[in-house]
Amino acid sequence: MKKILIVEDEQKIRKVIKSYLQDEYNIFEAVNGKEALSLFKTKNFDLIILDLMLPEISGEEVCQTIRQVSEVPIIMLTAKSSEENKIEGFDYGADDYLTKPFSPRELLARTRAILRRSSNQNRASIISLNRGEFKIYPDEMTVKKEGQECDLTSTEFKILMTLINNAGQVLSREQLADQVMGLEFSGFDRTIDAHIKNIRKKMNLDKDQYIVTVYGAGYKFTGDI
Amino acid sequence: MKKILIVEDEQKIRKVIKSYLQDEYNIFEAVNGKEALSLFKTKNFDLIILDLMLPEISGEEVCQTIRQVSEVPIIMLTAKSSEENKIEGFDYGADDYLTKPFSPRELLARTRAILRRSSNQNRASIISLNRGEFKIYPDEMTVKKEGQECDLTSTEFKILMTLINNAGQVLSREQLADQVMGLEFSGFDRTIDAHIKNIRKKMNLDKDQYIVTVYGAGYKFTGDI
DNA sequence: AGAATATTTGATTATTTTTTGAGGTGGCAG
DNA sequence: CTGCCACCTCAAAAAATAATCAAATATTCT
């Protein structure tokens, strides 16, 4: 889960932001610039949401300090509404700006957009199995066997990708369910089995080809990628 | 090194932009529309960054004039006050737009994105589908099926173009909404569905023709372009 | 301002996927 | 070899998601 640092002195605003982001992200909080900078040194955040108006060290300073050593995306929250101030403020190296009062939903949308952009830079490329017999296109969510589309559902595809991304490792049904359906999923073991069955059937795999059942433990992906 | 032309009357902004782009690109500057057009005639730019609000000749005019003879990517800068005009910006043939005050880092990110895209595939001015059954005219925002105009609205057209520009890739409803209605849009998912329905109806498409629903994920454009 | 268009929305229906439970299968330890 | 337990399969139920529609808003045009 991606880690986001919220730097905001007003507790109320911090809380609202947190409530909107915590379902998708791992939230850390700092109430002033000093705390922010010391937290920043200890963790690798994926995004920083930074209030401009902070006690002691200002948001601008925090932003500039961080920029000297890191390219982490920064969204700045500014209370100054006059356009003049914003233009002056826009060169501290932030990636985006929101003027208070802002809509938390918009903040969420911008957060997603920025994180998408930064994760898009190393976009997953085509995965080829068995010298081209299978081709997997992560962006397109498709799998082809000898040019013919296998038509996996999104859950099936996610399970397959999880196995591939952890190739060689045995993943328990629980680990797979956590990854694919989310932690709150509390269904039966057989759910994963059913999906695995469908994947094997749709990709026409033998039971020991690529997706191997590890008796008493789970499944693992084997074979050259 | 790729050549970028910045057309902006405010020196301060021009300077900031230049400082962010000059490491990677060869920067040229114009302070008004006239200068821009005359520079444009002498050099083959890879990208033009164009302020909408210019003295003498407006940014829109500059954009239209350039578009009459060239497919060079254009990023438009628009002032917050004319936010309603954003949509029109696309009509003038801009490839992307940023609202002032904007973040220079975001401009850099979009610049890289656009140049990466345009180096891969120089977009045709007319897109033909299924050996001419459909013809799409991006500049005119029209789609014809066997010569007959399909009469898409601008939102519908933009959704279609977004899908085509990312052909093969699955785009979530949120991504589509971000691209087409902007990040501040916070409406319901069904909005996109409704537009897709209209596009399919107006273009008389089957559900698996070109615009494919990817259950649980979004939509994608498939088929030869 | 009023009409015409376009967009958004909420409700309803339709569709697809996911989950589930039961029964069958087969490996593995004793 | 035998029985147990984990796994596989299947099909039906349940849940999730998408399509469609009509009405409410918003926008644009005249």
XYZ file of C-alpha atoms (C1' of nucleotides) in Angstrom:
510
model
C 0.000 0.000 0.000
C 1.349 3.401 -0.913
C 2.409 5.695 1.884
C 1.169 9.264 2.079
C 2.348 11.918 4.504
C -0.114 14.634 5.466
C 1.442 17.786 6.863
C -1.253 20.016 8.323
C -1.527 21.783 11.653
C -5.306 21.957 11.821
C -6.529 18.716 13.283
C -9.953 19.017 11.699
C -8.616 19.242 8.183
C -6.104 16.482 8.820
C -8.909 14.241 9.929
C -11.055 14.912 6.902
C -8.207 14.265 4.505
C -7.280 11.105 6.318
C -10.802 9.772 6.236
C -10.908 10.142 2.476
C -7.533 8.609 1.770
C -7.121 5.898 4.354
C -9.059 3.257 2.487
C -6.574 3.278 -0.358
C -3.406 4.486 1.228
C -1.285 4.154 4.298
C -1.535 7.543 6.004
C 1.093 9.233 8.157
C 0.605 12.600 9.794
C 2.713 15.523 10.847
C 1.412 18.642 12.561
C 4.316 20.944 11.728
C 7.290 21.311 9.466
C 9.805 19.928 11.892
C 7.845 16.746 12.416
C 7.336 16.484 8.668
C 11.024 16.680 7.908
C 12.003 14.183 10.532
C 9.325 11.743 9.369
C 10.437 12.300 5.801
C 13.914 11.115 6.691
C 12.708 7.861 8.182
C 10.248 6.745 5.515
C 9.983 6.604 1.774
C 6.670 8.260 1.018
C 4.908 7.972 -2.299
C 3.215 11.329 -1.914
C 3.268 14.280 0.454
C 0.284 16.529 1.044
C 1.637 19.742 2.443
C -0.119 22.724 3.939
C 1.499 26.020 3.032
C 0.724 27.723 6.306
C 2.484 25.947 9.117
C 3.799 27.121 12.455
C 7.578 27.386 12.835
C 8.902 26.143 9.498
C 6.645 27.186 6.625
C 5.315 24.812 3.989
C 7.437 26.504 1.356
C 10.577 25.805 3.295
C 9.574 22.212 3.905
C 8.897 21.771 0.217
C 12.192 23.264 -0.843
C 14.109 21.227 1.684
C 12.528 18.021 0.495
C 13.122 18.921 -3.138
C 16.822 19.229 -2.555
C 17.027 15.524 -1.987
C 13.895 13.929 -3.415
C 11.541 13.845 -6.357
C 8.591 12.640 -4.305
C 5.298 14.076 -5.586
C 3.976 16.927 -3.453
C 0.497 18.392 -3.383
C 0.330 21.769 -1.722
C -2.646 23.102 0.143
C -2.884 26.837 0.184
C -5.280 29.113 2.004
C -4.236 32.175 0.110
C -6.908 32.616 -2.444
C -5.609 35.557 -4.344
C -4.175 34.430 -7.596
C -1.128 36.596 -7.147
C 0.060 34.639 -4.163
C -0.462 31.378 -5.912
C 1.654 32.348 -8.840
C 4.416 33.370 -6.501
C 4.010 30.154 -4.620
C 4.019 27.903 -7.557
C 7.697 27.478 -7.863
C 8.613 25.683 -4.728
C 8.582 22.432 -6.609
C 5.144 21.142 -5.779
C 3.389 18.926 -8.308
C -0.059 20.287 -7.744
C -1.876 22.935 -5.756
C -5.257 23.051 -4.104
C -6.783 26.169 -2.640
C -8.614 25.939 0.652
C -11.408 25.326 1.092
C -11.037 22.368 -1.217
C -13.205 19.370 -1.916
C -11.796 16.206 -0.363
C -13.047 14.284 -3.345
C -11.018 16.489 -5.609
C -7.992 15.918 -3.440
C -8.573 12.183 -3.757
C -8.877 12.477 -7.521
C -5.681 14.483 -7.790
C -3.899 12.097 -5.490
C -4.860 9.171 -7.651
C -3.891 11.022 -10.802
C -0.467 11.957 -9.529
C 0.280 8.504 -8.201
C -0.908 6.989 -11.426
C 1.381 9.235 -13.380
C 4.389 8.417 -11.274
C 3.718 4.700 -11.378
C 3.047 4.862 -15.094
C 6.594 5.865 -15.785
C 7.713 2.327 -15.353
C 4.821 0.822 -17.133
C 4.573 -2.929 -17.151
C 5.507 -4.367 -20.463
C 4.447 -7.460 -22.270
C 5.188 -10.756 -20.559
C 5.981 -13.683 -22.758
C 5.789 -17.307 -21.624
C 7.209 -20.386 -23.257
C 8.869 -18.505 -26.089
C 5.735 -16.683 -27.072
C 3.091 -19.350 -26.663
C 1.493 -17.115 -24.071
C 1.574 -13.360 -24.102
C 0.313 -11.284 -21.224
C -0.502 -7.613 -21.671
C -0.876 -6.001 -18.260
C -2.138 -2.670 -19.605
C -4.753 -4.340 -21.671
C -5.679 -6.913 -19.069
C -5.499 -9.593 -21.677
C -3.794 -12.942 -22.052
C -3.271 -14.577 -25.402
C -2.415 -18.167 -26.167
C -1.037 -18.474 -29.642
C -2.680 -15.220 -30.591
C -6.064 -16.230 -29.286
C -7.443 -14.218 -26.397
C -8.083 -16.194 -23.222
C -10.727 -13.861 -21.849
C -9.922 -13.847 -18.159
C -12.132 -11.865 -15.793
C -10.501 -9.093 -13.809
C -10.218 -11.187 -10.656
C -8.720 -14.066 -12.555
C -6.290 -11.724 -14.233
C -5.276 -10.201 -10.938
C -4.636 -13.615 -9.433
C -2.496 -14.562 -12.403
C -0.513 -11.331 -12.174
C -0.005 -11.775 -8.454
C 1.374 -15.233 -9.011
C 3.644 -14.037 -11.786
C 4.871 -11.072 -9.799
C 5.869 -13.495 -7.080
C 7.089 -16.192 -9.406
C 8.712 -19.089 -7.631
C 7.219 -18.197 -4.293
C 4.409 -20.190 -2.783
C 1.442 -17.959 -2.036
C -1.194 -19.185 0.364
C -4.827 -18.837 -0.535
C -5.060 -16.198 2.135
C -2.197 -14.184 0.682
C -3.756 -14.348 -2.741
C -7.141 -13.294 -1.406
C -5.553 -10.384 0.451
C -3.789 -9.183 -2.663
C -6.626 -9.625 -5.060
C -9.876 -9.143 -3.184
C -8.533 -6.919 -0.434
C -7.906 -7.558 3.198
C -11.500 -7.353 4.275
C -12.354 -10.390 2.206
C -13.248 -13.262 4.492
C -14.667 -15.851 2.149
C -13.984 -19.518 1.847
C -10.772 -21.067 0.627
C -12.611 -22.645 -2.238
C -13.069 -19.254 -3.841
C -9.430 -19.138 -4.848
C -9.577 -22.720 -6.041
C -12.475 -21.883 -8.269
C -10.624 -18.982 -9.813
C -7.505 -21.045 -10.321
C -9.600 -23.668 -11.984
C -11.052 -21.093 -14.332
C -7.644 -19.689 -15.174
C -6.282 -23.134 -15.960
C -9.274 -23.936 -18.051
C -9.287 -20.685 -19.981
C -5.545 -20.790 -20.591
C -5.695 -24.509 -21.208
C -2.990 -25.302 -18.700
C -2.106 -28.657 -17.258
C -2.004 -28.776 -13.510
C 1.762 -28.667 -13.380
C 2.203 -26.028 -16.028
C 3.061 -22.567 -14.709
C 0.467 -22.551 -11.929
C 1.435 -25.333 -9.576
C -0.564 -26.476 -6.586
C 1.605 -26.830 -3.527
C -0.127 -29.366 -1.382
C -1.008 -27.949 2.003
C 0.426 -24.534 1.238
C -1.085 -22.770 -1.739
C -0.044 -22.053 -5.292
C 3.060 -20.891 -7.016
C 4.073 -19.804 -10.454
C 6.918 -21.743 -12.028
C 8.680 -21.540 -15.317
C 10.649 -18.988 -17.244
C 9.156 -15.595 -17.725
C 17.647 17.758 -28.677
C 13.988 18.461 -29.190
C 12.926 22.021 -29.784
C 10.180 23.627 -27.751
C 8.631 27.014 -28.350
C 7.221 28.884 -25.372
C 4.719 31.578 -26.207
C 4.009 33.650 -23.126
C 3.956 37.395 -22.548
C 4.724 37.384 -18.836
C 8.448 37.243 -18.442
C 8.273 35.729 -14.963
C 6.317 32.721 -16.090
C 8.406 32.287 -19.201
C 11.511 32.173 -17.064
C 10.128 29.583 -14.701
C 9.005 27.340 -17.531
C 12.318 27.662 -19.260
C 14.239 26.785 -16.133
C 12.314 23.546 -15.840
C 12.575 22.482 -19.449
C 15.986 23.674 -20.557
C 17.873 20.702 -19.170
C 16.074 18.325 -21.471
C 15.026 20.489 -24.361
C 16.131 23.256 -26.610
C 13.987 26.226 -25.646
C 12.816 29.079 -27.865
C 10.689 31.955 -26.672
C 8.105 34.281 -28.112
C 6.413 37.071 -26.194
C 3.407 37.504 -28.464
C 1.455 35.811 -31.201
C 3.143 37.593 -34.048
C 6.579 36.594 -32.893
C 5.326 33.058 -32.317
C 4.024 32.703 -35.854
C 7.105 34.087 -37.450
C 9.347 31.832 -35.378
C 7.091 28.926 -36.198
C 7.734 29.457 -39.903
C 11.472 29.315 -39.506
C 11.825 26.265 -37.279
C 10.366 22.822 -36.916
C 9.344 22.641 -33.295
C 8.569 19.392 -31.534
C 6.186 21.061 -29.099
C 4.623 24.451 -28.559
C 3.584 25.739 -25.166
C 1.067 28.444 -25.790
C -0.505 30.940 -23.440
C -4.118 31.625 -24.266
C -4.053 35.254 -23.233
C -1.709 37.150 -25.453
C -1.587 40.747 -26.590
C -2.448 41.441 -30.221
C -3.099 37.989 -31.651
C -4.783 35.676 -29.130
C -3.549 32.211 -28.287
C -6.593 30.669 -29.914
C -5.827 32.353 -33.190
C -2.201 31.322 -33.021
C -3.263 27.758 -32.338
C -5.718 27.670 -35.199
C -3.284 29.212 -37.584
C -0.624 26.683 -36.710
C -3.084 23.818 -36.963
C -3.931 24.742 -40.518
C -0.488 23.700 -41.583
C 0.947 21.514 -38.836
C 0.267 18.689 -36.447
C 2.861 19.837 -33.910
C 1.776 19.056 -30.344
C 0.474 22.091 -28.479
C 0.008 22.545 -24.755
C -2.216 25.466 -23.896
C -1.976 27.541 -20.779
C -5.245 29.083 -19.710
C -6.047 31.494 -16.918
C -8.292 30.291 -14.133
C -10.879 32.947 -14.921
C -11.562 31.474 -18.302
C -12.015 27.983 -17.016
C -15.117 27.521 -19.094
C -12.918 27.905 -22.103
C -10.942 24.818 -21.318
C -13.202 22.634 -23.337
C -12.928 24.950 -26.270
C -9.164 24.673 -26.075
C -9.435 21.198 -27.466
C -11.525 22.496 -30.325
C -8.704 24.713 -31.399
C -6.537 21.672 -31.723
C -4.523 21.766 -28.518
C -3.206 18.428 -27.286
C -3.312 19.328 -23.641
C -4.007 22.311 -21.479
C -2.984 23.543 -18.070
C -4.833 26.022 -15.932
C -2.909 28.864 -14.357
C -1.529 28.892 -11.833
C 0.027 25.602 -12.807
C 2.867 23.616 -11.415
C 5.989 23.691 -13.579
C 6.680 20.117 -12.586
C 3.337 19.081 -13.941
C 4.104 20.942 -17.144
C 7.362 19.026 -17.388
C 5.566 15.744 -16.779
C 2.989 16.481 -19.456
C 5.647 17.660 -21.848
C 7.510 14.402 -21.482
C 4.311 12.450 -21.853
C 3.272 14.220 -25.023
C 6.679 14.020 -26.635
C 6.946 10.357 -25.790
C 3.570 9.746 -27.334
C 4.194 11.777 -30.461
C 7.541 10.166 -31.092
C 5.925 6.778 -31.034
C 3.156 7.534 -33.439
C 2.477 10.694 -35.250
C -1.216 11.034 -35.019
C -2.997 10.982 -38.302
C -5.327 13.827 -39.013
C -7.994 11.450 -40.187
C -8.555 8.152 -38.452
C -10.110 5.405 -40.462
C -11.711 2.333 -38.936
C -12.657 -0.912 -40.584
C -11.291 0.050 -43.976
C -13.185 3.280 -44.164
C -16.517 2.339 -42.664
C -15.819 4.908 -39.980
C -13.879 8.071 -40.473
C -12.924 10.255 -37.564
C -11.837 13.840 -38.076
C -10.232 15.005 -34.828
C -9.837 18.598 -35.964
C -13.461 18.874 -36.894
C -14.691 16.772 -34.011
C -16.799 14.688 -36.313
C -17.294 11.010 -36.920
C -18.768 9.601 -40.068
C -20.142 6.140 -40.651
C -20.299 5.403 -44.336
C -20.263 9.097 -45.089
C -23.101 9.841 -42.729
C -22.286 12.064 -39.777
C -22.803 10.461 -36.361
C -23.304 13.743 -34.556
C -21.471 13.093 -31.322
C -21.520 15.764 -28.642
C -18.200 17.172 -27.530
C -18.082 15.041 -24.388
C -18.870 11.934 -26.342
C -16.242 12.806 -28.908
C -13.617 13.398 -26.281
C -14.350 10.096 -24.627
C -14.011 8.377 -27.968
C -10.732 10.142 -28.700
C -9.370 9.329 -25.277
C -10.135 5.681 -25.833
C -8.575 5.757 -29.291
C -5.468 7.590 -28.108
C -4.999 4.827 -25.568
C -6.123 2.056 -27.839
C -5.724 -1.359 -26.296
C -5.389 -0.068 -22.783
C -8.138 -0.475 -20.274
C -9.199 2.911 -18.945
C -11.202 3.079 -15.758
C -14.251 5.285 -15.573
C -12.287 7.522 -13.273
C -9.434 7.879 -15.724
C -11.871 8.712 -18.488
C -13.631 11.268 -16.318
C -10.295 12.815 -15.365
C -9.269 13.142 -18.983
C -12.544 14.354 -20.319
C -14.289 16.294 -17.583
C -11.217 17.250 -15.598
C -10.041 16.266 -12.184
C -12.501 18.422 -10.370
C -15.337 16.327 -11.685
C -16.702 14.249 -8.877
C -19.808 12.784 -10.378
C -21.129 9.271 -10.469
C -19.735 6.363 -12.422
C -22.906 6.043 -14.411
C -22.179 9.286 -16.184
C -19.505 7.613 -18.244
C -21.765 4.666 -18.929
C -24.413 6.985 -20.250
C -21.960 8.636 -22.617
C -20.651 5.286 -23.793
C -24.184 4.193 -24.446
C -24.796 7.273 -26.548
C -21.597 6.790 -28.509
C -22.472 3.192 -29.261
C -25.952 4.138 -30.269
C -24.945 7.041 -32.461
C -22.178 5.070 -34.135
C -24.328 1.988 -34.232
C -21.720 -0.209 -32.603
C -22.213 -3.638 -31.154
C -21.003 -4.040 -27.611
C -17.834 -5.824 -28.632
C -17.050 -3.598 -31.558
C -14.244 -1.102 -30.933
C -15.451 0.040 -27.518
C -15.286 -2.975 -25.261
C -16.551 -3.085 -21.718
C -14.035 -4.646 -19.383
C -16.090 -5.908 -16.529
C -14.899 -4.602 -13.211
C -12.282 -2.378 -14.791
C -13.567 0.081 -17.360
C -13.525 0.342 -21.126
C -10.977 -0.134 -23.828
C -10.711 0.488 -27.522
C -9.878 -2.542 -29.611
C -9.401 -3.075 -33.267
C -7.154 -1.741 -35.952
C -6.844 1.959 -36.307
C -35.464 34.997 -21.374
C -36.950 30.829 -23.520
C -36.066 26.899 -26.334
C -33.148 23.423 -27.628
C -29.231 20.491 -26.394
C -26.311 18.266 -23.623
C -25.053 16.272 -19.305
C -25.851 14.179 -14.991
C -28.342 11.441 -12.009
C -31.157 7.845 -9.681
C -33.882 3.986 -10.480
C -34.644 -0.201 -12.780
C -33.386 -3.972 -15.349
C -30.046 -6.995 -17.348
C -25.771 -9.204 -17.306
C -21.592 -11.090 -15.642
C -18.750 -12.458 -12.153
C -17.856 -14.263 -7.753
C -18.864 -17.058 -4.073
C -20.509 -21.010 -2.089
C -21.585 -25.767 -0.745
C -21.767 -30.361 -1.968
C -19.796 -34.283 -3.897
C -15.963 -36.337 -6.151
C -10.820 -37.181 -6.621
C -6.373 -38.147 -5.470
C -2.142 -37.671 -2.841
C 0.057 -38.850 1.363
C 0.944 -40.605 6.058
C 0.396 -44.214 8.906
C -3.571 -50.474 1.586
C -6.731 -47.417 3.641
C -8.628 -43.465 5.377
C -8.141 -38.672 5.901
C -7.594 -34.374 4.365
C -6.666 -31.191 0.967
C -7.819 -30.166 -3.481
C -10.817 -30.138 -7.738
C -15.088 -29.525 -10.091
C -19.611 -28.197 -10.878
C -23.651 -25.697 -10.931
C -26.700 -22.802 -8.492
C -27.135 -18.735 -5.456
C -25.564 -14.403 -4.327
C -23.251 -10.343 -5.266
C -21.290 -7.050 -8.090
C -21.246 -4.476 -12.065
C -23.099 -2.613 -16.381
C -26.827 -1.140 -19.590
C -30.677 1.372 -20.144
C -34.134 4.672 -19.328
C -36.437 8.712 -18.055
C -36.329 12.647 -15.470
C -33.728 16.484 -13.449
C -30.007 19.849 -14.212
C -27.076 22.424 -16.560
C -25.601 24.544 -20.627
C -25.835 26.658 -25.053
C -28.112 28.957 -28.640
C -31.346 32.173 -30.523
